[in-house]
CSV table of C-alpha atoms and ligand atoms in Angstrom, one decimal:
chain,number,residue,atom,x,y,z
L,42,MET,CA,0.0,0.0,0.0
L,43,VAL,CA,2.8,2.3,1.0
L,44,CYS,CA,4.4,2.0,-2.4
L,45,ARG,CA,1.2,2.8,-4.3
L,46,LEU,CA,0.8,5.9,-2.2
L,47,ARG,CA,4.4,7.1,-2.9
L,48,LEU,CA,4.1,6.3,-6.6
L,49,SER,CA,1.0,8.4,-6.8
L,50,THR,CA,2.6,11.3,-5.0
L,51,TYR,CA,5.4,11.1,-7.4
L,52,MET,CA,2.9,11.1,-10.2
L,53,ARG,CA,1.1,14.0,-8.7
L,54,LEU,CA,4.3,15.9,-9.2
L,55,SER,CA,3.9,15.2,-12.9
L,56,THR,CA,0.6,17.0,-12.9
L,57,VAL,CA,2.2,20.0,-11.3
L,58,THR,CA,4.7,19.9,-14.2
L,59,PRO,CA,3.1,18.1,-17.1
L,60,ALA,CA,6.4,18.2,-19.0
L,61,PHE,CA,7.8,15.9,-16.4
L,62,ARG,CA,5.8,13.1,-17.9
L,63,ARG,CA,6.2,14.3,-21.5
L,64,LEU,CA,9.9,14.3,-21.1
L,65,GLY,CA,9.9,10.9,-19.4
L,66,ARG,CA,13.3,9.6,-19.0
L,67,GLN,CA,14.8,12.8,-20.6
L,68,THR,CA,13.8,14.7,-17.5
L,69,PHE,CA,16.8,13.2,-15.8
L,70,SER,CA,19.3,14.3,-18.3
L,71,LYS,CA,21.6,17.2,-17.7
L,72,ALA,CA,21.0,18.6,-21.2
L,73,ASN,CA,17.3,19.3,-20.5
L,74,VAL,CA,18.1,21.2,-17.4
L,75,PHE,CA,20.6,23.7,-18.7
L,76,HIS,CA,20.4,23.8,-22.5
L,77,SER,CA,16.8,23.6,-23.5
L,78,ASP,CA,14.1,26.2,-23.4
L,79,ARG,CA,12.1,23.6,-21.4
L,80,SER,CA,14.5,24.3,-18.5
L,81,THR,CA,11.5,25.6,-16.4
L,82,THR,CA,10.5,22.0,-16.1
L,83,VAL,CA,13.4,21.2,-13.8
L,84,ARG,CA,11.1,21.6,-10.9
L,85,GLY,CA,10.2,18.0,-11.7
L,86,ARG,CA,13.7,17.2,-10.4
L,87,VAL,CA,12.7,18.1,-6.8
L,88,PRO,CA,10.5,15.2,-5.7
L,89,LEU,CA,7.5,15.8,-3.5
L,90,SER,CA,9.2,13.8,-0.8
L,91,ILE,CA,11.9,16.6,-0.7
L,92,TRP,CA,9.4,19.5,-0.9
L,93,GLU,CA,7.6,18.0,2.1
L,94,LYS,CA,10.7,18.4,4.1
L,95,VAL,CA,11.4,22.0,3.3
L,96,THR,CA,8.9,23.1,6.0
L,97,ALA,CA,10.0,20.6,8.6
L,98,GLN,CA,12.7,22.8,10.2
L,99,LEU,CA,13.8,20.0,12.6
L,100,HIS,CA,16.6,22.2,13.9
L,101,ASN,CA,14.0,24.6,15.2
L,102,GLN,CA,11.8,22.0,16.8
L,103,SER,CA,12.1,22.2,20.5
L,104,LEU,CA,13.7,19.0,22.1
L,105,HIS,CA,14.4,17.4,18.7
L,106,PRO,CA,17.9,15.9,19.0
L,107,LEU,CA,19.1,18.3,16.2
L,108,ASN,CA,17.7,21.2,18.2
L,109,ILE,CA,19.4,20.1,21.4
L,110,LEU,CA,22.7,19.8,19.6
L,111,ARG,CA,22.3,23.1,17.8
L,112,ARG,CA,21.6,24.9,21.1
L,113,GLU,CA,24.6,23.2,22.8
L,114,ILE,CA,26.9,24.4,20.0
L,115,GLU,CA,25.5,27.9,20.1
L,116,ALA,CA,25.8,28.0,23.9
L,117,HIS,CA,29.4,26.8,23.7
L,118,PHE,CA,30.3,29.6,21.3
L,119,GLU,CA,28.4,32.2,23.4
L,120,LYS,CA,30.3,31.0,26.5
L,121,THR,CA,33.7,31.0,24.8
L,122,TYR,CA,33.2,34.3,22.9
L,123,PRO,CA,30.5,36.3,24.8
L,124,SER,CA,28.2,38.3,22.4
L,125,LEU,CA,30.5,37.9,19.4
L,126,PHE,CA,28.5,35.7,17.0
L,127,GLU,CA,25.2,36.7,15.4
L,128,LEU,CA,22.8,33.7,15.3
L,129,HIS,CA,20.6,32.8,12.4
L,130,SER,CA,18.4,29.7,12.1
L,131,SER,CA,15.6,30.7,9.8
L,132,LEU,CA,17.3,31.8,6.5
L,133,SER,CA,15.4,30.5,3.5
L,134,PRO,CA,16.8,27.4,1.9
L,135,ILE,CA,15.8,28.7,-1.6
L,136,VAL,CA,18.8,30.6,-3.0
L,137,THR,CA,20.2,31.8,-6.3
L,138,THR,CA,22.9,30.1,-8.3
L,139,GLU,CA,24.9,33.3,-8.1
L,140,GLN,CA,24.8,33.2,-4.3
L,141,CYS,CA,25.4,29.5,-4.2
L,142,PHE,CA,28.3,29.2,-6.7
L,143,ASP,CA,29.6,32.5,-8.1
L,144,HIS,CA,30.0,34.3,-4.7
L,145,LEU,CA,31.9,31.3,-3.4
L,146,LEU,CA,34.3,31.0,-6.5
L,147,ILE,CA,32.9,27.6,-7.4
L,148,PRO,CA,34.2,26.9,-11.0
L,149,PRO,CA,31.7,26.3,-13.8
L,150,SER,CA,32.8,22.7,-14.1
L,151,HIS,CA,32.4,21.8,-10.4
L,152,THR,CA,30.2,18.8,-9.7
L,153,SER,CA,28.1,20.6,-7.1
L,154,ARG,CA,26.7,22.7,-10.0
L,155,SER,CA,25.4,19.6,-11.7
L,156,PRO,CA,21.7,18.8,-11.5
L,157,THR,CA,22.8,15.2,-10.7
L,158,ASP,CA,24.1,16.5,-7.4
L,159,THR,CA,21.9,19.6,-6.6
L,160,TYR,CA,18.2,20.2,-6.5
L,161,TYR,CA,17.4,22.9,-9.0
L,162,ILE,CA,14.0,24.6,-8.9
L,163,ASP,CA,14.7,26.5,-12.1
L,164,LYS,CA,17.8,27.6,-14.0
L,165,HIS,CA,18.7,30.3,-11.5
L,166,THR,CA,17.2,29.0,-8.3
L,167,LEU,CA,17.9,25.9,-6.1
L,168,LEU,CA,17.7,24.3,-2.7
L,169,ARG,CA,20.9,25.3,-0.9
L,170,PRO,CA,23.4,22.4,-0.8
L,171,HIS,CA,25.3,23.9,2.1
L,172,MET,CA,25.0,26.8,4.6
L,173,THR,CA,28.0,28.7,3.3
L,174,VAL,CA,25.8,30.2,0.6
L,175,HIS,CA,24.8,32.9,3.2
L,176,ASP,CA,28.3,34.1,3.9
L,177,VAL,CA,28.7,36.7,1.2
L,178,PRO,CA,25.2,38.4,1.7
L,179,LEU,CA,25.9,38.5,5.4
L,180,LEU,CA,29.4,40.0,4.9
L,181,ARG,CA,27.9,42.6,2.5
L,182,GLY,CA,25.4,43.5,5.2
L,183,GLY,CA,28.3,44.3,7.6
L,184,SER,CA,28.3,41.1,9.8
L,185,GLU,CA,31.7,40.2,11.1
L,186,ALA,CA,31.0,37.0,13.0
L,187,PHE,CA,28.0,34.7,12.6
L,188,LEU,CA,26.7,31.2,13.4
L,189,LEU,CA,24.1,29.8,11.0
L,190,CYS,CA,22.0,26.8,11.3
L,191,GLY,CA,19.7,25.3,8.6
L,192,ASP,CA,18.5,22.5,6.4
L,193,VAL,CA,20.5,21.7,3.2
L,194,TYR,CA,19.7,19.5,0.2
L,195,ARG,CA,21.9,17.2,-1.8
L,196,ARG,CA,21.3,14.3,-4.2
L,197,ASP,CA,23.4,11.6,-2.8
L,198,SER,CA,23.7,7.8,-2.1
L,199,VAL,CA,21.4,5.9,0.3
L,200,ASP,CA,22.9,4.5,3.4
L,201,ARG,CA,22.9,5.0,7.2
L,202,THR,CA,24.9,8.2,7.2
L,203,HIS,CA,23.6,9.9,4.1
L,204,TYR,CA,20.2,11.5,3.6
L,205,PRO,CA,19.1,14.0,0.9
L,206,VAL,CA,18.1,16.5,3.5
L,207,PHE,CA,20.4,17.2,6.4
L,208,HIS,CA,21.4,20.1,8.6
L,209,GLN,CA,24.5,22.2,9.0
L,210,ILE,CA,25.9,24.8,11.3
L,211,ASP,CA,28.2,27.2,9.5
L,212,ALA,CA,30.2,30.0,11.0
L,213,ALA,CA,32.5,32.8,9.9
L,214,ARG,CA,34.6,35.2,11.8
L,215,LEU,CA,36.6,38.3,10.6
L,216,PHE,CA,39.6,39.6,12.5
L,217,PRO,CA,41.0,43.1,13.0
L,218,CYS,CA,43.3,44.5,10.2
L,219,GLY,CA,46.8,43.1,10.3
L,220,THR,CA,46.0,39.9,12.2
L,221,SER,CA,48.4,37.2,10.9
L,222,GLN,CA,47.1,34.1,9.0
L,223,GLU,CA,48.9,31.8,11.6
L,224,TYR,CA,46.9,33.4,14.4
L,225,ILE,CA,43.6,33.0,12.5
L,226,VAL,CA,44.3,29.3,11.7
L,227,ASP,CA,45.2,28.7,15.4
L,228,ASP,CA,42.1,30.4,16.5
L,229,LEU,CA,40.0,28.3,14.0
L,230,LYS,CA,41.5,25.0,15.0
L,231,SER,CA,41.4,25.7,18.8
L,232,SER,CA,37.7,26.8,18.6
L,233,LEU,CA,36.7,23.6,16.8
L,234,SER,CA,38.8,21.2,18.8
L,235,GLY,CA,37.4,23.0,21.9
L,236,LEU,CA,33.9,22.4,20.6
L,237,ALA,CA,34.6,18.7,19.9
L,238,HIS,CA,36.1,18.2,23.4
L,239,HIS,CA,33.1,19.9,24.9
L,240,LEU,CA,30.7,17.7,23.1
L,241,PHE,CA,32.4,14.4,23.1
L,242,GLY,CA,34.8,14.6,26.1
L,243,PRO,CA,38.5,14.8,26.2
L,244,GLU,CA,39.1,11.1,25.5
L,245,THR,CA,37.5,11.2,22.0
L,246,ARG,CA,40.0,10.5,19.2
L,247,MET,CA,40.1,13.1,16.5
L,248,ARG,CA,42.4,14.3,13.8
L,249,TRP,CA,42.9,17.2,11.3
L,250,VAL,CA,43.3,16.3,7.7
L,251,GLU,CA,43.9,18.5,4.7
L,252,GLY,CA,40.7,19.7,3.0
L,253,SER,CA,39.9,21.4,-0.2
L,254,PHE,CA,37.1,23.9,-0.8
L,255,PRO,CA,36.9,26.5,-3.5
L,256,PHE,CA,36.1,29.3,-0.9
L,257,THR,CA,38.9,28.6,1.6
L,258,SER,CA,42.7,28.3,1.6
L,259,PRO,CA,44.3,26.6,3.4
L,260,SER,CA,41.4,24.2,4.1
L,261,PHE,CA,41.1,21.4,6.7
L,262,GLU,CA,38.7,18.7,7.8
L,263,LEU,CA,38.1,17.3,11.3
L,264,GLU,CA,37.5,13.6,11.7
L,265,ILE,CA,36.3,11.7,14.7
L,266,PHE,CA,36.9,8.1,15.4
L,267,TRP,CA,33.5,6.4,15.7
L,268,ARG,CA,32.5,2.7,15.5
L,269,ASP,CA,35.9,1.6,14.1
L,270,GLU,CA,36.3,4.2,11.5
L,271,TRP,CA,37.2,7.9,10.9
L,272,LEU,CA,34.1,9.9,10.2
L,273,GLU,CA,34.4,13.4,8.7
L,274,VAL,CA,32.4,15.9,10.7
L,275,LEU,CA,33.4,19.3,9.4
L,276,GLY,CA,35.2,21.4,6.9
L,277,CYS,CA,36.9,24.7,7.5
L,278,GLY,CA,39.6,27.1,6.5
L,279,LEU,CA,40.7,30.7,5.9
L,280,ILE,CA,38.3,32.6,3.7
L,281,ARG,CA,39.7,33.3,0.3
L,282,ARG,CA,40.4,36.9,-0.6
L,283,GLY,CA,38.0,36.7,-3.6
L,284,VAL,CA,35.1,35.7,-1.4
L,285,LEU,CA,35.9,38.5,1.1
L,286,GLN,CA,36.0,40.9,-1.9
L,287,ASN,CA,32.6,39.6,-3.0
L,288,GLY,CA,31.4,40.4,0.5
L,289,ASN,CA,32.8,44.0,0.3
L,290,VAL,CA,35.3,43.3,3.1
L,291,SER,CA,38.4,45.5,3.0
L,292,ASN,CA,41.7,44.1,1.7
L,293,ASP,CA,43.6,44.0,5.0
L,294,VAL,CA,40.9,42.0,6.8
L,295,ASN,CA,41.0,38.2,7.0
L,296,GLY,CA,38.8,35.6,8.6
L,297,TRP,CA,38.0,31.9,9.0
L,298,ALA,CA,34.9,29.9,8.2
L,299,PHE,CA,33.7,26.4,9.0
L,300,GLY,CA,30.7,24.1,8.2
L,301,LEU,CA,29.7,21.0,10.2
L,302,GLY,CA,27.0,18.4,9.6
L,303,LEU,CA,24.6,18.3,12.6
L,304,GLU,CA,23.4,14.7,11.9
L,305,ARG,CA,26.9,13.3,11.7
L,306,LEU,CA,27.7,14.9,15.1
L,307,ALA,CA,24.4,13.9,16.6
L,308,MET,CA,24.8,10.3,15.5
L,309,VAL,CA,28.1,10.1,17.4
L,310,LEU,CA,26.9,12.0,20.4
L,311,PHE,CA,23.6,10.4,21.0
L,312,GLU,CA,24.6,7.0,19.5
L,313,ILE,CA,21.8,7.2,16.8
L,314,PRO,CA,22.6,4.3,14.4
L,315,ASP,CA,20.7,5.5,11.3
L,316,ILE,CA,20.2,9.0,9.9
L,317,ARG,CA,16.5,8.2,9.0
L,318,LEU,CA,15.7,8.3,12.6
L,319,PHE,CA,15.9,12.1,12.7
L,320,TRP,CA,12.8,12.1,10.5
L,321,SER,CA,10.9,9.7,12.7
L,322,ARG,CA,7.8,10.9,14.5
L,323,ASP,CA,7.7,7.7,16.6
L,324,THR,CA,7.4,8.7,20.3
L,325,ARG,CA,9.8,5.8,21.2
L,326,PHE,CA,12.4,7.9,19.4
L,327,LEU,CA,11.4,11.5,20.3
L,328,ASP,CA,10.5,10.8,23.9
L,329,GLN,CA,14.0,9.7,24.7
L,330,PHE,CA,15.1,13.4,24.2
L,331,LYS,CA,12.4,15.0,26.2
L,332,ASP,CA,14.8,16.2,29.0
L,333,GLY,CA,17.0,18.1,26.5
L,334,ASP,CA,20.1,16.5,27.9
L,335,PHE,CA,22.9,16.5,25.3
L,336,GLN,CA,24.6,13.6,27.0
L,337,ARG,CA,21.7,11.3,26.5
L,338,LYS,CA,22.4,8.0,24.7
L,339,PHE,CA,19.7,6.7,22.5
L,340,LYS,CA,18.4,3.1,23.2
L,341,PRO,CA,17.4,1.5,19.9
L,342,PHE,CA,13.9,0.1,20.4
L,343,SER,CA,14.5,-3.0,18.4
L,344,ALA,CA,16.4,-4.2,15.3
L,345,TYR,CA,13.7,-5.2,13.0
L,346,PRO,CA,14.7,-7.8,10.3
L,347,SER,CA,15.8,-6.7,6.9
L,348,ILE,CA,14.6,-7.9,3.5
L,349,GLU,CA,17.1,-7.8,0.6
L,350,LYS,CA,16.2,-7.4,-3.0
L,351,ASP,CA,18.4,-6.9,-6.1
L,352,ILE,CA,17.6,-4.9,-9.2
L,353,SER,CA,19.7,-5.2,-12.4
L,354,PHE,CA,19.6,-3.3,-15.6
L,355,TRP,CA,21.5,-2.5,-18.7
L,356,ILE,CA,22.7,0.9,-19.6
L,357,GLY,CA,23.9,1.9,-23.1
L,358,GLU,CA,27.4,3.3,-23.9
L,359,GLU,CA,26.3,6.9,-24.2
L,360,SER,CA,23.8,6.7,-21.4
L,361,THR,CA,22.9,9.8,-19.3
L,362,PHE,CA,22.2,7.4,-16.4
L,363,HIS,CA,23.6,8.8,-13.1
L,364,GLU,CA,23.6,6.7,-9.9
L,365,ASN,CA,22.2,9.6,-7.9
L,366,ASP,CA,19.0,9.4,-10.0
L,367,PHE,CA,18.5,5.8,-9.0
L,368,HIS,CA,19.2,6.5,-5.3
L,369,GLU,CA,16.8,9.4,-5.3
L,370,ILE,CA,14.0,7.3,-6.8
L,371,VAL,CA,14.6,4.6,-4.2
L,372,ARG,CA,14.5,7.1,-1.3
L,373,SER,CA,11.4,8.9,-2.7
L,374,LEU,CA,9.3,5.8,-3.3
L,375,SER,CA,10.2,3.9,-0.2
L,376,GLU,CA,9.0,6.2,2.6
L,377,ASP,CA,12.2,5.6,4.5
L,378,LEU,CA,11.9,1.8,4.4
L,379,VAL,CA,15.2,1.5,2.7
L,380,GLU,CA,18.3,1.3,4.8
L,381,SER,CA,20.9,1.2,2.1
L,382,VAL,CA,21.5,0.8,-1.6
L,383,SER,CA,24.8,-0.5,-2.9
L,384,MET,CA,26.2,-1.6,-6.3
L,385,VAL,CA,27.0,-5.2,-6.0
L,386,ASP,CA,27.9,-6.0,-9.6
L,387,ARG,CA,29.0,-4.2,-12.8
L,388,TYR,CA,30.2,-5.7,-16.0
L,389,LYS,CA,30.5,-4.7,-19.7
L,390,ARG,CA,29.2,-6.8,-22.5
L,391,ALA,CA,29.5,-5.6,-26.1
L,392,GLU,CA,28.1,-2.0,-26.2
L,393,ARG,CA,26.2,-2.2,-22.9
L,394,THR,CA,27.0,-2.2,-19.2
L,395,SER,CA,25.1,-4.3,-16.7
L,396,LEU,CA,24.6,-2.9,-13.2
L,397,CYS,CA,23.2,-4.7,-10.2
L,398,PHE,CA,22.1,-2.8,-7.0
L,399,ARG,CA,21.3,-4.4,-3.7
L,400,ILE,CA,18.5,-2.7,-1.7
L,401,ILE,CA,18.2,-3.5,2.0
L,402,TYR,CA,14.7,-2.8,3.1
L,403,ARG,CA,14.4,-2.3,6.9
L,404,SER,CA,11.9,-0.2,8.9
L,405,MET,CA,13.2,1.6,12.0
L,406,GLU,CA,9.7,1.2,13.5
L,407,ARG,CA,8.2,-2.2,12.7
L,408,SER,CA,8.6,-5.6,10.9
L,409,LEU,CA,8.1,-5.5,7.2
L,410,THR,CA,6.0,-8.2,5.4
L,411,HIS,CA,7.3,-9.9,2.3
L,412,VAL,CA,4.0,-9.0,0.5
L,413,GLU,CA,4.5,-5.3,1.0
L,414,ILE,CA,8.1,-5.3,0.1
L,415,ASN,CA,7.5,-7.4,-3.1
L,416,GLU,CA,4.9,-4.9,-4.1
L,417,LEU,CA,7.1,-1.9,-3.3
L,418,HIS,CA,10.0,-3.5,-5.2
L,419,ASP,CA,7.8,-4.2,-8.2
L,420,SER,CA,6.7,-0.6,-8.2
L,421,LEU,CA,10.2,0.5,-8.0
L,422,ARG,CA,11.2,-1.6,-11.0
L,423,GLU,CA,8.3,-0.2,-12.9
L,424,PHE,CA,9.2,3.4,-12.1
L,425,VAL,CA,12.9,2.9,-12.9
L,426,ALA,CA,12.0,1.4,-16.2
L,427,GLU,CA,9.7,4.3,-17.0
L,428,THR,CA,11.9,7.2,-15.9
L,429,LEU,CA,15.6,6.2,-16.2
L,430,PRO,CA,17.5,5.6,-19.4
L,431,VAL,CA,18.0,1.9,-18.6
L,432,THR,CA,16.6,-1.5,-19.7
L,433,LEU,CA,15.6,-3.8,-16.8
L,434,ARG,CA,17.1,-7.3,-16.8
J,718,FA5,C1,30.6,21.9,3.1
J,718,FA5,O1,29.4,21.8,3.0
J,718,FA5,C2,31.3,23.2,3.3
J,718,FA5,N1,30.3,24.3,3.0
J,718,FA5,C3,31.9,23.3,4.7
J,718,FA5,C4,32.8,24.5,4.8
J,718,FA5,C5,32.2,25.7,5.3
J,718,FA5,C6,34.1,24.5,4.5
J,718,FA5,C7,33.0,26.9,5.4
J,718,FA5,C8,34.9,25.6,4.6
J,718,FA5,C9,34.4,26.8,5.1
J,718,FA5,P1,31.0,19.3,3.0
J,718,FA5,O2,30.4,19.0,1.8
J,718,FA5,O3,32.2,18.5,3.3
J,718,FA5,O4,31.5,20.8,3.2
J,718,FA5,O5,30.0,19.1,4.2
J,718,FA5,C10,30.2,19.6,5.5
J,718,FA5,C11,29.7,18.5,6.5
J,718,FA5,O6,28.4,18.1,6.3
J,718,FA5,C12,30.5,17.2,6.4
J,718,FA5,O7,31.7,17.2,7.1
J,718,FA5,C13,29.5,16.2,7.0
J,718,FA5,O8,29.5,16.3,8.4
J,718,FA5,C14,28.2,16.7,6.5
J,718,FA5,N2,27.6,16.1,5.4
J,718,FA5,C15,28.0,16.1,4.1
J,718,FA5,N3,27.2,15.4,3.3
J,718,FA5,C16,26.2,14.8,4.1
J,718,FA5,C17,25.1,14.0,3.8
J,718,FA5,N4,24.7,13.6,2.6
J,718,FA5,N5,24.3,13.6,4.9
J,718,FA5,C18,24.7,14.0,6.1
J,718,FA5,N6,25.7,14.8,6.4
J,718,FA5,C19,26.5,15.2,5.4
J,719,MG,MG1,33.3,16.9,2.7
């Protein structure tokens, strides 16, 4: 039943944008988004399941774990630097391509500009893929230190640590004229390791690795050791001169910026095993955070059994198929019943390539039946065949 419902909501989108259906599989090709006069139809690229989340504002929902973490981070900065940072948590996620890419020196060829990675609303407007998009407008307005929290949108793979909507805290700080770069880098790193120690305790293992962002140089990433692996939790660096110039900041002033993923931190901090849980309305999840304690550990209610299904298809040599399109369809149709999608086989025969993906279905809240998953998987096959440039096997 669930799948029929999702399928119909996806179809409803096609009524909103009739060209979605007309274009069929073409809707998913890059060419249509940028180079055709039908580019206004790209709204069809933002599925209803994503639009539904634009109004959720989990980070502003009192006693939601993301809200608890956001407040803890804001309080830490307030305590360390009294009255220094302006706070913003309600900036609109709908931004222009100029603000998103040009202000931040993101080159024309950068993958984040591609509609396979970013949700375009039309040619000039999109759902922000990170919070740094607000830096230049705020600098232009005269802000010198700010901390921003909001929802961000990216087309990405499906697994326990990735979700197409997540939340970030971004910050930037300018320093008085003549402050040396070494001093600013030291301040940046000590602020962030101070924050990490405050949140996770002094015994947490962490390390700095070299990063690369078009808008900072030098750039760094902070990783935390969690469940036997190093998990990247934030990116940061010295703001590039070109970005400062775009923000009308005078030439002798420098500053730092950072951006961190709230879900990633919250998963480590509260021991939340799957990123889908943040969207759960199940009281067995939400009630565990009722006291607002940021040291609370989540007690999983039960590990429900999983059901695995494979789907295989052929793609042609010149195919416009992009893996993110497939992941997005799975997330959109499955109402969060999918835990992960992974490619398990790929081989080439003559002019075609065969791909096989394994889908692990598992609800966070209940046991799934084989009947409903068979039905959902069949609908998925049908929808993939209809909308992607592939031939099912
Ligand atoms: C950025 O978004 C940069 N804007 C960060 C930045 C700001 C760098 C200012 C320099 C100066 P990145 O794409 O690495 O960088 O994402 C930042 C953090 O968001 C990551 O470290 C990770 O914690 C989180 N993140 C990224 N992708 C996802 C995802 N799909 N799901 C959940 N969290 C994610
Ligand atoms: Mg990164």
